[in-house]
Amino acid sequence: MESKFACKILIQGFSYAFPVNLTIPVSISLLIAACGLRNSDPCFFHGTIPDYLFYESPPPNFLNDFVSKQYAWVWLLWLLSQTWITLHIWTPKCERLAATEKLFVVPMYNSLLIDQSMGLNRRRDDQPEVKVEDLAEIEKEKGDGDYETIYEQTDGSTTPPSAVKSSDHVTRIYACATMWHENKEEMMEFLKSILRLDEDQCARRVAQKYLKVVDPDYYEFETHIFFDDAFELSDHDENESQVNRFVKLLVGTLDEAASDVHKTRMHVRAPKKYPTPYGGRLVWTLPGKTKMIAHLKDKSKIRHRKRWSQVMYMYYLLGHRLMELPISVDRKEVIAENTYLLTLDGDIDFQPAAVKLLVDLMKKNKNLGAACGRIHPVGSGPMVWYQMFEYAIGHWLQKATEHMIGCVLCSPGCFSLFRGKALMDDNVMKKYTTRSDEARHYVQYDQGEDRWLCTLLLQRGYRVEYSAASDAYTHAPEGFNEFYNQRRRWVPSTIANIMDLLMDAKRTIKINDNISLPYISYQILLMGGTILGPGTIFLMLVGAFVAAFKIDNWTSFYYNIIPILLFMIICFTCKANVQSNESFSREYLQDASEEELRVSGFQLLCAQILSTAYAMIMMAVIVGTALQLGEDGIGSPSAIFLISLSSSFFIAACLHPQEFWCIVPGIIYLLSIPSMYLLLILYSIINLNVVSWGTREVQTKKTKK
């Protein structure tokens, strides 16, 4: 166990190779020294070591006779041979947290010949060694990414070299962010995160260049921002377009973010501007000499919304930038395996160490298609407090469980790392470009694009993992309406994608080694709980009313069913006039009339009123339950259930001491159960026809149709 741990955390030289090689020489030397001390003083070890162990102690001149007459020199040659054969354990090249089967030939050891067993059991690390002189090849092959170019084709007389270069194994990270209507504070957090990565990459590059050493954690880095709806009608000519205020805000915020990161007043050189078929492009060279490219999308020229921005950067970076390189297919495959897309939202905040942890997971398992970190919601207000607890138990319990018994089903697009080779596989990137033509497509493809992409990876046999130590912070909805609209997208899309996976479970189990029948059974149980959740919560409320207010069952039933039915009627009748055509649906909140917006908001107003009423009722229920527990004792069914539930949350919080205080908002979570597991589900299902984004919806100037 200790040897595995030493190799996994890269302290193999001192904590594994050193003791393994010194076991026999030190043991023999200690025996010789003990015999010498015993010969010089027969009472030296008296009372410490039993005398019968020294029944035949060799004389002082025995060593010369032993070496010359007993053929001990053969043993010395044997020791040198063992040291030479196991010389590789002194220079390990494995990645951090490597799997046991990758480190050792067999998982067990021989306790009789323990040093030989452990030394010979360690595998040789066959990872290619990156040479300093080969790193310059990366810069040559990167070329100028500022222009859309087509590589010149040769006449076929010369073919690209097929030999894979050591520099092809260097990690390449493309940070791909989708932005829309972020405010200045959100842009600041995002830009500071990018600038920290730029600084980290610069430090590693300079160290390699001038110290002539190869950093195993070195990576090439480039940032791409895809700005949706970046253009609006010009103030001077209605036939012309100009960038909107959000693009101007991004440009104006960069200097402030750079000054904050580098702790000195800085001015980043103005971006180069290029017209493109899809709108425009701004190219910055950051202080660390990495590039940040903002792709400004004009929705009159190219499809907008997040999924199509993701399609755009996948095909641009993996299709155009990689596959059109004039190199052999073998080299392209190796480069694709070591190319990662870091998907980000425009409000994310993270440190370079968080990205490094995700890259370590990718290096550890070549079959890993995506990896995600621990997402922390930031903001202020009761809704954010609720989400702090919700996110915490979601990561502590559900994501960790999925990671251990199978694999994670969803890697959120706000902070995830995707392997380029996995995205380029059959029926992943290509299928991700499917247009939404059916009602199910709008829910599964457009409303839950991140989860659908992970579903495609799972169905192709790739694994998705979760790293609890990779922290990222995102702005959570602070208002009730924005929160409900966000979850209106999440709830149906989650159900649709899980159902898609379950319907194709038989084939997925065959092709994916990480998904088993017990794991599918676990997901079926969760799906059943989701479907039965609203009815269960309703029955719980009926029983709680009976216990808290001392009324009969039917009276409690009427008290609960009437407001729920009224809310359902309001959601069915007082809804926005969303037409069936795609273009109107996507432009709804920009082009809707005031009356439509008011009627749409009436549903949320009713949800707020009912949520507040149920929260106050839940407070009374909690008090009533506490009084009942005092009467019935801790052996009652209610007490056992409450203690078990609270204990599971408390133990999970204790196992995550840095996040322990996330358990404090649990009381808000408890009060919000009727709202989140009953009203929200009804609101989401009834409004399936609404395909607007729901968050960061602001009034903007008219744009070209």
C-alpha atoms as one frame of an Amber mdcrd trajectory, in Angstrom:
protein
   0.000   0.000   0.000   2.795   2.429   0.925   4.710   1.632  -2.276   1.635
   2.320  -4.402   1.061   5.597  -2.603   4.699   6.677  -3.079   4.570   5.965
  -6.810   1.191   7.628  -7.292   2.213  10.932  -5.677   5.627  10.992  -7.411
   7.938  10.520  -4.409   9.183   7.199  -5.768  12.908   8.015  -5.707  13.324
   8.570  -1.971  10.335   6.637  -0.615  10.406   3.553  -2.881  13.623   3.047
  -4.880  15.938   4.074  -2.033  14.625   1.606   0.602  14.180  -1.237  -1.927
  17.826  -1.046  -3.038  19.238  -0.579   0.466  17.326  -3.388   2.190  19.895
  -6.179   1.645  23.151  -4.141   1.895  22.033  -2.420   5.082  20.829  -5.696
   6.620  24.146  -7.463   5.875  26.146  -4.483   7.117  24.212  -4.393  10.386
  24.772  -8.131  10.922  28.524  -7.761  10.318  28.693  -4.774  12.672  26.754
  -6.659  15.363  29.087  -9.641  15.072  32.126  -7.376  15.349  30.781  -5.725
  18.488  29.983  -9.126  20.011  33.490 -10.420  19.326  35.105  -7.367  20.904
  32.860  -7.511  23.979  30.970 -10.787  24.722  28.585  -8.900  27.021  27.786
  -6.108  24.578  24.235  -7.199  23.689  23.555  -8.986  26.957  20.005  -8.246
  28.103  19.083  -6.728  24.724  19.497  -9.560  22.223  19.238 -13.197  23.437
  22.642 -14.849  23.758  21.608 -17.942  21.786  21.443 -15.813  18.625  25.230
 -15.473  18.822  25.908 -19.225  19.112  28.407 -18.988  16.214  29.792 -15.518
  15.765  32.544 -15.417  13.112  36.010 -14.139  14.080  37.171 -10.653  13.028
  39.181 -11.982  10.047  36.207 -13.979   8.799  35.210 -11.345   6.236  38.281
 -11.905   4.035  37.873 -15.676   4.162  34.139 -15.325   3.486  34.684 -13.272
   0.356  37.601 -15.307  -1.009  36.705 -18.885  -0.050  32.887 -18.919   0.244
  32.302 -17.341  -3.174  30.546 -14.310  -1.648  31.705 -12.279  -4.648  28.985
 -14.090  -6.618  26.431 -12.594  -4.257  27.962  -9.141  -4.801  27.634  -9.560
  -8.570  24.076 -10.748  -8.042  23.331  -7.610  -6.019  24.840  -5.394  -8.723
  22.793  -7.235 -11.347  19.587  -6.662  -9.393  20.457  -2.989  -8.986  21.130
  -2.642 -12.711  17.924  -4.430 -13.730  15.819  -2.249 -11.425  17.615   0.956
 -12.351  14.404   2.275 -13.948  12.715   2.673 -10.569  15.031   5.629  -9.863
  13.812   7.608 -12.889  10.016   7.267 -13.058   8.124   9.048 -15.836   4.599
   8.126 -14.843   1.867  10.694 -14.434   0.420  11.708 -11.085  -2.131   9.321
  -9.575  -1.399   6.615 -12.146  -3.475   3.447 -11.901  -2.028   0.450 -10.027
  -2.082  -1.776 -13.118  -0.019   0.852 -14.920   2.573   0.995 -12.129   3.006
  -2.699 -11.251   2.993  -5.962 -13.191   0.975  -7.770 -10.519  -1.016  -6.157
  -7.694   0.493  -8.394  -4.949   4.075  -8.962  -3.706   6.184 -11.888  -2.439
   6.768 -11.481   1.289   9.715 -13.959   1.314  11.822 -11.997  -1.194  10.153
  -8.671  -0.638  12.847  -6.361  -2.001  13.358  -8.351  -5.203   9.600  -8.681
  -5.625   8.917  -4.966  -5.246  11.850  -3.862  -7.384  11.133  -6.227 -10.265
   7.356  -5.740 -10.047   7.571  -2.040 -10.941   6.837  -1.483 -14.620   9.035
   0.569 -16.893   7.406   3.853 -17.883   7.230   3.840 -21.661   6.014   7.397
 -22.025   7.932   9.229 -24.743  10.443  11.702 -23.407   9.923  15.231 -24.688
  13.184  16.817 -25.791  13.944  20.499 -25.354  15.001  20.919 -28.968  11.670
  19.501 -30.187   9.621  22.130 -28.366  10.505  24.680 -31.035   8.584  22.551
 -33.546   5.324  23.475 -31.827   5.736  27.158 -32.628   6.507  26.376 -36.261
   3.419  24.198 -36.681   1.098  26.632 -34.911   1.532  29.118 -37.737  -0.571
  32.248 -37.845  -4.030  31.545 -36.486  -5.310  35.012 -37.324  -6.437  34.104
 -40.824  -8.615  31.412 -42.334  -6.110  29.694 -44.613  -6.090  26.586 -46.757
  -2.823  24.732 -46.773  -1.178  24.375 -50.140  -1.506  20.900 -51.569   1.549
  19.192 -53.006   1.591  17.195 -56.198   2.021  13.995 -54.256   5.733  13.688
 -54.902   6.496  14.292 -51.248   4.624  12.862 -48.315   4.587  14.213 -44.771
   6.823  12.332 -42.366   4.937   9.667 -40.438   7.311   9.487 -37.475   5.651
  10.805 -34.340   7.729  13.530 -32.720   8.196  13.868 -28.997   6.704  17.377
 -29.148   3.415  15.858 -30.347   2.880  14.590 -26.798   2.971  18.102 -25.322
  -0.348  19.111 -23.761  -2.338  21.655 -25.745  -5.182  23.454 -23.965  -7.719
  25.609 -25.780  -9.897  27.605 -23.398 -13.255  27.966 -25.160 -15.701  30.374
 -23.530 -19.235  31.188 -24.618 -20.448  34.679 -23.749 -23.677  36.566 -24.228
 -24.957  39.198 -21.791 -22.437  39.013 -18.924 -21.993  42.076 -16.734 -18.682
  43.700 -15.814 -18.194  41.783 -12.562 -18.679  38.452 -14.320 -16.329  39.424
 -17.156 -13.703  40.512 -14.628 -13.681  37.103 -12.934 -13.432  35.327 -16.273
 -10.634  37.538 -17.625  -8.634  37.263 -14.402  -8.837  33.474 -14.629  -7.572
  33.549 -18.221  -4.765  35.956 -17.326  -3.677  33.708 -14.447  -3.409  30.800
 -16.878  -1.509  33.057 -19.279   0.940  33.956 -16.500   1.375  30.312 -15.464
   2.021  29.166 -19.031   4.501  31.995 -19.578   6.484  31.020 -16.466   6.708
  27.397 -17.617   7.680  28.393 -21.155  10.428  30.767 -19.991  11.810  28.153
 -17.575  12.047  25.597 -20.359  13.595  28.045 -22.795  16.349  29.434 -20.585
  16.966  26.613 -18.101  16.925  23.944 -20.826  14.727  21.606 -18.814  11.488
  19.902 -19.797   8.573  20.631 -17.483   6.302  17.546 -17.377   3.357  19.863
 -16.675   4.121  22.249 -19.548   1.233  23.075 -21.858   0.489  25.253 -24.853
  -2.411  27.592 -24.206  -4.798  29.676 -26.271  -8.116  31.344 -25.441 -11.158
  31.574 -27.696 -14.273  33.541 -26.759 -17.427  33.013 -28.798 -19.747  35.982
 -28.447 -23.410  35.365 -29.313 -25.514  38.226 -30.713 -22.451  40.464 -30.786
 -23.897  42.902 -33.322 -26.768  45.382 -33.340 -28.067  47.984 -35.770 -25.788
  50.943 -36.220 -26.731  54.247 -34.597 -26.044  56.040 -37.882 -27.221  53.660
 -40.597 -29.906  50.997 -40.216 -28.320  49.001 -43.035 -25.068  48.647 -41.096
 -24.178  46.750 -37.920 -21.972  47.613 -34.988 -20.747  45.656 -31.981 -23.055
  45.827 -28.982 -22.301  47.183 -25.521 -21.285  43.791 -24.143 -18.406  43.479
 -26.614 -17.306  47.010 -25.762 -17.490  46.095 -22.081 -15.202  43.092 -22.654
 -12.643  45.234 -24.473 -12.742  47.901 -21.776 -12.445  45.442 -18.880  -9.284
  43.654 -20.041  -6.810  46.304 -18.821  -8.423  46.411 -15.388  -8.303  42.610
 -15.102  -4.632  42.502 -16.176  -3.726  45.172 -13.621  -5.515  43.219 -10.904
  -3.735  39.940 -11.719  -0.220  41.380 -12.120  -0.566  43.816  -9.170   0.584
  46.778 -11.249  -0.989  49.143 -13.714  -0.970  47.463 -17.109  -2.208  48.279
 -20.575  -2.804  45.391 -22.968  -2.183  46.295 -26.578  -5.395  46.964 -28.522
  -6.737  43.912 -30.359  -6.292  43.313 -34.043  -9.599  43.369 -35.891 -10.490
  40.981 -38.698 -13.730  40.639 -40.673 -14.951  37.045 -40.928 -17.821  35.272
 -42.734 -19.624  34.875 -39.411 -19.108  38.436 -38.168 -15.751  39.537 -36.844
 -12.734  38.598 -34.798 -10.644  40.401 -32.190  -7.156  39.065 -31.428  -5.211
  40.065 -28.309  -1.678  39.105 -27.327  -1.800  38.801 -23.544   1.121  39.787
 -21.257   2.309  36.168 -21.158   2.449  36.054 -24.989  -0.519  33.726 -25.362
  -3.366  34.713 -27.640  -6.943  35.518 -26.717  -9.323  35.546 -29.672 -12.896
  36.833 -29.471 -15.147  35.500 -32.228 -18.019  37.952 -32.687 -21.047  36.153
 -34.104 -23.642  37.922 -36.208 -26.834  35.887 -35.899 -27.935  37.011 -39.354
 -24.902  35.157 -40.785 -24.483  32.111 -38.538 -26.545  30.085 -36.072 -26.433
  31.472 -32.589 -26.940  30.072 -29.077 -24.530  28.083 -26.958 -24.658  24.692
 -28.693 -23.825  26.173 -32.067 -20.976  28.155 -30.527 -19.633  24.858 -29.185
 -19.993  23.258 -32.609 -18.167  26.232 -34.077 -15.100  25.969 -31.856 -14.946
  22.174 -32.105 -14.816  22.242 -35.882 -12.543  25.286 -35.984  -9.954  23.995
 -33.508 -10.136  20.252 -34.170 -11.245  20.263 -37.788  -9.551  23.302 -39.324
  -6.596  23.962 -37.017  -5.622  20.314 -36.409  -6.830  18.114 -39.250  -5.603
  20.495 -41.960  -2.029  20.446 -40.672   0.346  19.085 -43.363   1.468  16.171
 -41.189   0.805  12.441 -41.125  -2.330  10.860 -39.713  -0.284   9.176 -36.969
   0.962  12.526 -35.720  -2.530  14.021 -35.883  -3.854  11.165 -33.754  -1.201
  11.714 -31.084  -1.760  15.482 -31.088  -5.543  14.987 -30.846  -5.053  12.680
 -27.855  -3.096  15.412 -26.068  -5.322  18.308 -27.143  -7.949  19.434 -24.644
 -10.820  21.874 -24.884 -11.403  23.732 -21.619 -15.061  24.739 -21.854 -15.913
  27.830 -19.833 -18.776  30.190 -19.146 -18.291  33.925 -19.280 -18.546  34.313
 -15.493 -16.285  31.496 -14.291 -13.502  32.010 -11.739 -10.742  29.414 -11.278
  -7.022  28.947 -10.625  -4.408  27.268 -12.879  -4.056  24.483 -10.292  -7.684
  23.493 -10.939  -6.949  23.010 -14.641  -3.780  21.075 -13.792  -5.801  18.580
 -11.742  -8.161  17.959 -14.656  -5.213  17.477 -17.026  -3.729  14.948 -14.576
  -6.942  12.938 -14.788  -6.736  13.022 -18.583  -3.115  11.828 -18.581  -3.950
   9.067 -16.131  -6.619   7.470 -18.344  -6.447   7.715 -22.141 -10.061   6.548
 -22.355 -11.244   9.555 -20.367 -13.336  11.768 -22.625 -14.211  14.550 -20.187
 -13.453  15.684 -16.646 -15.217  18.245 -14.494 -14.438  20.002 -11.236 -16.289
  21.117  -8.120 -18.540  24.055  -9.003 -19.207  26.612  -6.259 -22.078  29.091
  -6.707 -21.325  32.699  -5.763 -23.639  35.626  -5.200 -25.847  36.933  -2.435
 -29.356  36.351  -1.216 -31.505  33.396  -0.134 -31.585  31.826  -3.607 -27.784
  31.658  -3.692 -27.722  30.231  -0.158 -30.136  27.529  -1.291 -27.888  26.716
  -4.255 -24.793  26.540  -2.034 -26.320  23.625  -0.132 -27.835  22.091  -3.271
 -24.532  22.166  -5.170 -22.679  20.824  -2.121 -24.810  17.726  -1.578 -25.025
  17.213  -5.334 -21.228  16.991  -5.568 -20.606  15.287  -2.213 -23.167  12.552
  -2.722 -24.446  12.139  -6.280 -21.429  13.081  -8.418 -19.030  11.235  -6.126
 -21.280   8.154  -6.248 -21.485   8.259 -10.037 -17.705   8.645 -10.240 -17.064
   5.588  -8.058 -19.685   3.071  -9.235 -19.684   4.043 -12.900 -18.954   7.427
 -14.386 -20.353  10.942 -14.207 -23.316  11.580 -16.498 -22.871  15.331 -16.903
 -19.735  17.436 -17.129 -21.011  21.034 -16.868 -19.956  23.354 -19.658 -19.088
  26.150 -17.238 -15.813  24.397 -16.280 -14.893  21.099 -17.932 -12.025  19.598
 -19.885 -12.772  17.552 -23.021 -10.281  15.404 -24.924 -10.012  16.379 -28.572
  -9.682  12.794 -29.792 -12.873  11.771 -27.975 -14.860  14.629 -29.496 -13.598
  13.695 -32.971 -14.815  10.108 -32.618 -17.720   8.746 -34.664 -21.177   9.964
 -33.662 -19.898  12.550 -31.189 -18.939  15.855 -32.794 -20.836  15.114 -36.005
 -24.013  14.037 -34.218 -23.725  17.076 -31.955 -24.448  19.220 -35.032 -27.927
  17.704 -35.462 -30.540  20.389 -35.993 -33.579  20.404 -33.733 -36.533  19.265
 -35.844 -38.662  17.497 -33.234 -40.057  18.575 -29.884 -37.718  16.185 -28.054
 -34.725  17.691 -29.834 -35.387  21.169 -28.483 -35.452  19.802 -24.940 -32.518
  17.387 -25.180 -30.247  19.117 -27.691 -30.718  22.852 -27.161 -31.782  23.085
 -23.508 -29.310  20.498 -22.170 -26.391  20.707 -24.587 -23.680  19.908 -22.006
 -25.424  16.795 -20.743 -26.160  15.640 -24.293 -22.496  15.949 -25.282 -21.522
  13.792 -22.299 -24.238  11.285 -23.233 -22.723  11.000 -26.718 -19.281  10.377
 -25.193 -20.658   7.673 -22.895 -22.418   5.975 -25.798 -19.092   5.820 -27.649
 -17.362   4.084 -24.730 -15.581   7.025 -23.115 -15.490   7.787 -19.415 -16.428
  11.045 -17.675 -14.816  11.744 -14.282 -15.147  14.213 -11.425 -12.318  15.890
  -9.488 -13.439  17.189  -6.102 -10.226  19.198  -5.638 -10.592  21.159  -8.883
 -12.551  24.189  -7.696 -14.326  26.720  -9.892 -16.735  29.501  -8.960 -19.696
  30.605 -11.054 -22.346  33.271 -10.556 -25.632  31.668  -9.582 -29.088  33.167
 -10.207 -29.876  35.548  -7.369 -33.533  36.140  -8.178 -36.437  33.736  -7.931
 -37.576  34.251 -11.537 -34.120  33.745 -13.035 -33.591  30.637 -10.915 -36.923
  29.124 -11.988 -36.195  29.866 -15.644 -32.769  28.263 -15.377 -34.193  25.124
 -13.803 -37.022  25.151 -16.349 -34.271  24.247 -18.848 -32.320  21.896 -16.607
 -35.123  19.648 -15.329 -36.611  18.465 -18.664 -33.222  18.234 -20.389 -31.825
  16.110 -17.552 -34.774  13.728 -17.743 -34.559  13.564 -21.553 -30.837  12.756
 -21.621 -31.032  10.144 -18.865 -33.980   8.518 -20.635 -31.940   8.487 -23.852
 -29.117   6.711 -22.018 -31.482   4.221 -20.361 -33.267   3.417 -23.618 -29.896
   2.606 -25.193 -28.532   0.953 -22.044 -28.011  -2.523 -23.524 -25.706  -1.272
 -26.283 -23.987   1.236 -23.981 -23.123  -1.495 -21.444 -21.483  -3.525 -24.219
 -19.410  -0.654 -25.587 -18.572   1.177 -22.329 -16.627  -0.713 -19.660 -17.491
   1.925 -17.053 -21.249   1.427 -17.272 -22.664  -1.764 -15.817 -26.089  -3.192
 -15.142 -25.981  -2.195 -11.430 -25.089   1.359 -12.472 -28.006   1.451 -14.914
 -30.249   0.099 -12.139 -29.049   2.929  -9.899 -29.962   5.472 -12.589 -33.372
   3.827 -13.059 -34.026   4.216  -9.324 -33.050   7.891  -9.494 -35.280   8.395
 -12.523 -38.153   6.710 -10.720 -37.587   8.988  -7.745 -37.613  12.038 -10.017
 -40.893  11.001 -11.642 -42.551  10.087  -8.351 -41.055  13.073  -6.528 -43.909
  15.590  -6.962 -46.526  13.055  -5.866 -44.393  11.983  -2.915 -43.907  15.583
  -1.806 -47.650  16.184  -2.104 -48.434  13.190   0.113 -45.741  14.330   2.533
 -47.417  17.736   2.755 -50.799  16.127   3.390 -49.344  14.048   6.211 -47.414
  17.010   7.603 -50.592  19.105   7.750 -52.333  16.327   9.652 -49.473  16.036
  12.146 -48.843  19.761  12.581 -52.367  21.194  12.565 -54.297  18.207  13.988
 -56.790  17.999  11.092 -58.199  14.959   9.314 -56.693  13.537   6.128 -59.361
  14.726   3.671 -59.315  18.286   4.974 -55.538  18.316   4.658 -55.852  16.872
   1.148 -58.208  19.672   0.039 -55.996  22.351   1.589 -53.087  21.115  -0.523
 -54.741  20.086  -3.779 -56.646  23.338  -4.373 -53.604  25.683  -4.610 -51.712
  23.104  -6.683 -54.598  22.810  -9.159 -54.903  26.603  -9.356 -51.183  26.873
 -10.088 -51.444  24.252 -12.833 -54.418  26.049 -14.393 -52.488  29.332 -14.350
 -49.460  27.692 -15.993 -51.634  26.137 -18.703 -53.716  29.228 -19.454 -51.554
  32.251 -18.583 -48.513  31.506 -20.667 -46.515  33.462 -23.199 -47.716  33.351
 -26.770 -44.762  31.340 -28.011 -45.247  30.229 -31.594 -44.005  26.938 -32.877
 -41.471  28.257 -35.343 -37.855  28.161 -34.204 -36.854  31.713 -35.052 -39.628
  33.295 -32.987 -38.944  31.017 -30.042 -35.297  31.974 -29.963 -36.029  35.646
 -30.240 -38.990  35.592 -27.891 -37.730  37.651 -24.998 -36.233  40.240 -27.313
 -39.286  40.704 -29.543 -42.165  39.803 -27.195 -44.736  42.418 -26.387 -45.165
  43.878 -22.908 -48.447  41.994 -22.488 -46.777  38.651 -23.292 -43.971  39.338
 -20.839 -46.468  40.328 -18.162 -48.570  37.190 -18.660 -45.445  35.006 -18.656
 -44.315  36.632 -15.414 -47.686  35.933 -13.790 -46.809  32.232 -13.557 -43.634
  33.068 -11.657 -45.484  35.516  -9.409 -47.905  32.769  -8.415 -44.971  30.403
  -7.878 -43.340  32.963  -5.569 -46.521  33.395  -3.532 -47.064  29.650  -3.172
 -43.375  29.075  -2.370 -43.503  31.675   0.398 -46.705  30.194   1.804 -45.307
  26.668   1.741 -42.063  27.852   3.367 -44.019  29.298   6.299 -46.090  26.126
   6.503 -42.885  24.063   6.481 -41.662  26.077   9.466 -44.825  25.144  11.328
 -44.400  21.538  10.212 -40.820  21.472  11.518 -41.946  22.791  14.895 -44.799
  20.286  14.993 -42.470  17.445  14.025 -40.019  18.448  16.757 -42.811  18.409
  19.339 -43.983  15.034  18.078 -40.464  13.649  18.333 -40.337  14.821  21.929
 -43.481  12.837  22.664 -42.713   9.692  20.632 -38.968   9.514  21.295 -36.075
   8.825  18.934 -37.353   5.328  18.193 -40.355   6.538  16.194 -40.279   6.216
  12.368 -40.264  10.001  11.928 -37.324  10.396  14.298 -35.347   7.612  12.629
 -35.905   9.135   9.182 -35.021  12.680  10.280 -31.911  11.614  12.202 -30.698
   9.407   9.340 -31.178  12.164   6.756 -29.491  14.820   8.892 -26.632  12.480
   9.784 -25.888  11.694   6.134 -25.562  15.402   5.327 -23.499  16.086   8.460
 -21.081  13.206   7.834 -20.644  14.320   4.211 -19.862  17.850   5.422 -17.327
  16.528   7.950 -15.581  14.616   5.168 -15.236  17.907   3.269 -13.942  20.229
   6.027 -13.068  23.084   3.652 -16.697  23.168   2.531 -18.255  22.358   5.891
 -20.162  25.628   6.182 -22.101  24.818   3.014 -24.311  22.730   5.289 -25.590
  25.809   7.136 -28.084  26.860   4.391 -29.636  23.407   4.690 -32.524  24.919
   6.640 -33.423  27.033   3.583 -33.218  23.902   1.455 -35.625  22.150   3.826
 -38.109  25.027   3.727 -37.938  25.098  -0.091 -38.714  21.420  -0.660 -42.366
  21.978  -1.742 -41.321  24.757  -4.099 -38.360  22.992  -5.706 -39.666  19.435
  -5.890 -43.327  20.144  -6.623 -43.996  23.614  -8.043 -40.773  23.792 -10.059
 -41.366  20.378 -11.637 -44.901  21.385 -12.643 -43.671  24.729 -14.002 -40.940
  23.015 -16.045 -43.151  20.318 -17.530 -46.020  22.656 -18.417 -43.635  25.142
 -20.090 -41.786  22.605 -22.232 -42.745  24.616 -25.318 -40.718  27.633 -24.126
 -37.213  27.318 -25.565 -35.816  30.725 -24.597 -32.627  30.657 -22.505 -34.200
  32.206 -19.417 -31.072  33.706 -17.808 -29.271  36.983 -18.574 -32.260  38.043
 -20.662 -32.013  41.821 -21.105 -33.606  44.239 -23.510 -31.264  45.007 -26.388
 -31.441  47.066 -29.527 -32.987  45.523 -32.606 -30.758  43.398 -34.786 -30.887
  42.376 -38.400 -33.311  39.594 -39.270
